[in-house]
Coordinates of C-alpha atoms in Angstrom, one line a residue:
M1 CA 0.0 0.0 0.0
I2 CA 1.1 3.6 -0.7
R3 CA 0.4 5.5 2.5
G4 CA -2.4 3.0 3.1
E5 CA -4.3 4.4 0.1
K6 CA -3.6 2.3 -3.0
A7 CA -2.0 -1.0 -3.9
T8 CA 0.8 -0.6 -6.4
D9 CA -1.2 -2.3 -9.1
Q10 CA -3.9 0.4 -8.7
L11 CA -1.5 3.3 -9.4
P12 CA -1.4 5.2 -12.7
A13 CA 1.1 3.6 -15.1
A14 CA 3.6 6.4 -14.9
V15 CA 3.6 6.3 -11.1
A16 CA 3.9 2.5 -11.1
E17 CA 6.9 2.8 -13.5
A18 CA 8.7 5.2 -11.2
F19 CA 8.0 3.0 -8.2
A20 CA 9.3 -0.1 -10.1
L21 CA 12.5 1.8 -10.9
G22 CA 12.8 2.6 -7.2
H23 CA 12.4 -0.9 -6.1
R24 CA 14.9 -2.2 -8.7
A25 CA 17.4 0.5 -7.5
E26 CA 16.9 -0.6 -3.9
R27 CA 17.7 -4.3 -4.8
E28 CA 20.7 -3.3 -6.9
S29 CA 22.1 -1.0 -4.2
G30 CA 21.7 -3.5 -1.4
G31 CA 19.1 -1.1 0.2
A32 CA 21.3 2.0 0.4
F33 CA 18.9 3.6 -2.1
A34 CA 15.2 3.3 -1.3
I35 CA 12.0 5.3 -2.0
R36 CA 10.7 4.2 1.3
R37 CA 13.1 4.8 4.1
P38 CA 13.4 5.8 7.8
G39 CA 12.6 9.5 8.4
P40 CA 14.2 11.8 11.0
T41 CA 12.1 10.4 13.8
G42 CA 12.2 6.8 12.7
E43 CA 8.9 6.8 10.8
I44 CA 8.9 5.4 7.2
V45 CA 8.7 8.2 4.6
L46 CA 8.0 8.0 0.9
D47 CA 10.8 9.8 -0.9
P48 CA 10.9 9.1 -4.7
D49 CA 13.2 12.2 -5.4
G50 CA 16.1 10.0 -6.3
V51 CA 14.1 8.5 -9.2
V52 CA 11.7 11.0 -10.5
K53 CA 13.9 13.9 -11.6
G54 CA 16.1 11.9 -14.0
W55 CA 13.2 9.8 -15.1
A56 CA 11.0 12.8 -15.8
V57 CA 13.7 14.6 -17.8
E58 CA 14.2 11.4 -19.9
R59 CA 10.4 11.4 -20.6
A60 CA 10.6 15.1 -21.6
A61 CA 13.6 14.4 -23.8
E62 CA 11.5 11.9 -25.9
H63 CA 9.9 14.9 -27.5
L64 CA 13.3 16.2 -28.6
R65 CA 14.4 12.8 -29.8
A66 CA 11.4 12.7 -32.1
L67 CA 12.7 15.7 -34.0
D68 CA 14.7 14.9 -37.1
A69 CA 18.3 16.2 -37.3
T70 CA 18.2 17.8 -33.9
D71 CA 21.0 17.8 -31.3
F72 CA 20.0 18.8 -27.8
C73 CA 21.2 19.1 -24.2
L74 CA 18.4 19.2 -21.7
S75 CA 19.2 20.2 -18.2
A76 CA 17.2 19.9 -15.0
G77 CA 18.9 21.3 -11.9
G78 CA 22.3 20.6 -13.4
D79 CA 21.6 17.0 -14.4
M80 CA 21.7 16.7 -18.2
T81 CA 20.7 14.4 -21.0
C82 CA 22.3 15.1 -24.4
R83 CA 22.1 13.9 -28.0
T84 CA 24.6 14.5 -30.8
L85 CA 23.7 12.8 -34.1
D86 CA 27.1 13.2 -35.8
P87 CA 29.6 11.0 -33.9
D88 CA 32.4 13.2 -35.4
A89 CA 30.9 16.4 -34.1
T90 CA 32.4 18.2 -31.1
P91 CA 30.8 16.8 -27.9
W92 CA 28.9 18.7 -25.3
R93 CA 31.2 19.8 -22.5
I94 CA 29.4 19.3 -19.2
G95 CA 30.9 21.0 -16.1
I96 CA 31.0 19.3 -12.8
E97 CA 30.8 21.7 -9.9
N98 CA 33.4 21.7 -7.1
P99 CA 31.3 20.7 -4.1
F100 CA 33.5 22.8 -1.9
D101 CA 33.1 26.0 -4.1
T102 CA 30.2 25.8 -6.5
R103 CA 31.4 28.8 -8.4
T104 CA 34.2 26.7 -9.8
L105 CA 34.4 23.4 -11.7
I106 CA 36.3 20.4 -10.5
A107 CA 36.1 18.6 -13.9
T108 CA 34.4 18.6 -17.3
V109 CA 32.8 15.7 -19.1
P110 CA 32.6 15.4 -22.9
V111 CA 29.3 13.8 -23.9
H112 CA 28.1 13.1 -27.4
T113 CA 24.9 11.1 -26.5
G114 CA 24.2 10.2 -22.9
A115 CA 23.5 11.7 -19.5
V116 CA 25.3 13.2 -16.5
A117 CA 23.9 13.5 -13.0
T118 CA 25.5 14.7 -9.7
S119 CA 24.4 14.0 -6.2
G120 CA 25.7 15.8 -3.2
T121 CA 24.8 18.3 -0.5
A122 CA 26.3 21.5 -1.8
H123 CA 23.0 23.1 -2.8
R124 CA 20.4 21.4 -0.6
G125 CA 22.3 20.5 2.5
N126 CA 22.1 17.1 4.2
H127 CA 19.0 15.8 2.3
L128 CA 20.6 12.5 1.2
V129 CA 20.7 9.5 3.5
D130 CA 21.7 5.8 3.5
A131 CA 18.2 4.2 3.5
R132 CA 19.6 1.3 5.5
T133 CA 20.3 3.5 8.5
G134 CA 18.3 6.7 7.8
E135 CA 21.6 8.6 8.5
P136 CA 23.6 10.9 6.1
P137 CA 26.6 9.1 4.7
T138 CA 30.1 10.1 5.6
G139 CA 33.4 10.5 3.7
V140 CA 31.9 11.7 0.4
A141 CA 31.2 15.2 -0.9
S142 CA 29.7 14.5 -4.3
V143 CA 29.1 11.7 -6.9
T144 CA 28.8 12.3 -10.6
V145 CA 27.7 9.5 -12.9
I146 CA 27.7 9.3 -16.7
A147 CA 25.4 6.8 -18.2
D148 CA 23.2 6.1 -21.3
T149 CA 20.1 7.5 -19.6
L150 CA 19.5 10.3 -17.1
T151 CA 17.2 7.9 -15.2
W152 CA 20.0 5.6 -14.3
A153 CA 22.7 8.3 -14.0
D154 CA 20.6 10.1 -11.4
I155 CA 19.6 6.9 -9.5
D156 CA 23.2 5.6 -9.5
A157 CA 24.7 8.9 -8.4
T158 CA 22.2 9.1 -5.5
A159 CA 22.7 5.4 -4.5
A160 CA 26.5 5.7 -4.6
Y161 CA 26.4 8.9 -2.5
A162 CA 24.3 7.1 0.0
M163 CA 27.0 4.4 0.3
G164 CA 29.5 7.0 1.5
E165 CA 33.0 5.6 1.6
H166 CA 31.9 2.6 -0.6
A167 CA 30.6 4.8 -3.5
A168 CA 33.4 4.2 -6.0
D169 CA 33.6 0.4 -5.2
W170 CA 29.9 0.0 -5.9
L171 CA 30.0 2.2 -9.1
D172 CA 32.9 -0.1 -10.4
T173 CA 30.3 -2.9 -10.5
R174 CA 27.8 -0.9 -12.6
P175 CA 28.0 -1.7 -16.3
G176 CA 28.3 1.1 -18.7
R177 CA 28.9 3.8 -16.1
S178 CA 31.7 6.3 -15.7
Y179 CA 32.0 8.4 -12.6
L180 CA 33.7 11.0 -10.6
V181 CA 33.6 10.8 -6.8
V182 CA 34.8 13.7 -4.8
W183 CA 35.6 12.6 -1.3
A184 CA 35.2 14.7 1.9
D185 CA 38.9 15.3 2.1
G186 CA 39.0 16.8 -1.5
T187 CA 40.5 13.8 -3.2
T188 CA 38.8 12.2 -6.2
S189 CA 38.2 8.7 -7.6
R190 CA 37.2 8.4 -11.2
A191 CA 36.4 5.9 -14.0
A192 CA 36.8 6.9 -17.6
T193 CA 35.4 10.2 -19.0
A194 CA 35.7 12.9 -16.3
A195 CA 38.7 15.2 -17.0
D196 CA 40.2 17.8 -14.8
R197 CA 39.8 21.4 -16.0

């Protein structure tokens, strides 16, 4: 039941799809990511934020993908999905904010077609928690993930951030992902495309 109101099979298709993504992400993250998690006083809260932003932007981008001969880069709160039809064209250059000084970039990511999402607390404070404990993770300042879709870039960035010091180890197990983890001490771990400015 959702808040005791409706069984999942009674939800509108779009809502059921978002919930299914959340449940899959919970399984794949070992419970670090969950759309139902302990709240500040121990009560279970419904928090689909880690799913719906990237998923909604991907749905919006379908209208752009339907346009012939159109490149695009669609941003929502700094998370982006991009398409470049000519593989020899100059890629989009996506800046990754420095979580310790958001006026500066810590890296840039070249993207022809794909998505980039960052999770961290630089703009919204301690809103991210490890769903297994209900507590904010430690040791990590931000996680950026590059993937084929913004849905999974956003989910994986949030899940990895929730894992704190295990963020990079978990991302290494995710097929088709590149990443940049900025640790609380200012050091970084990366796989593939992120490049220092």
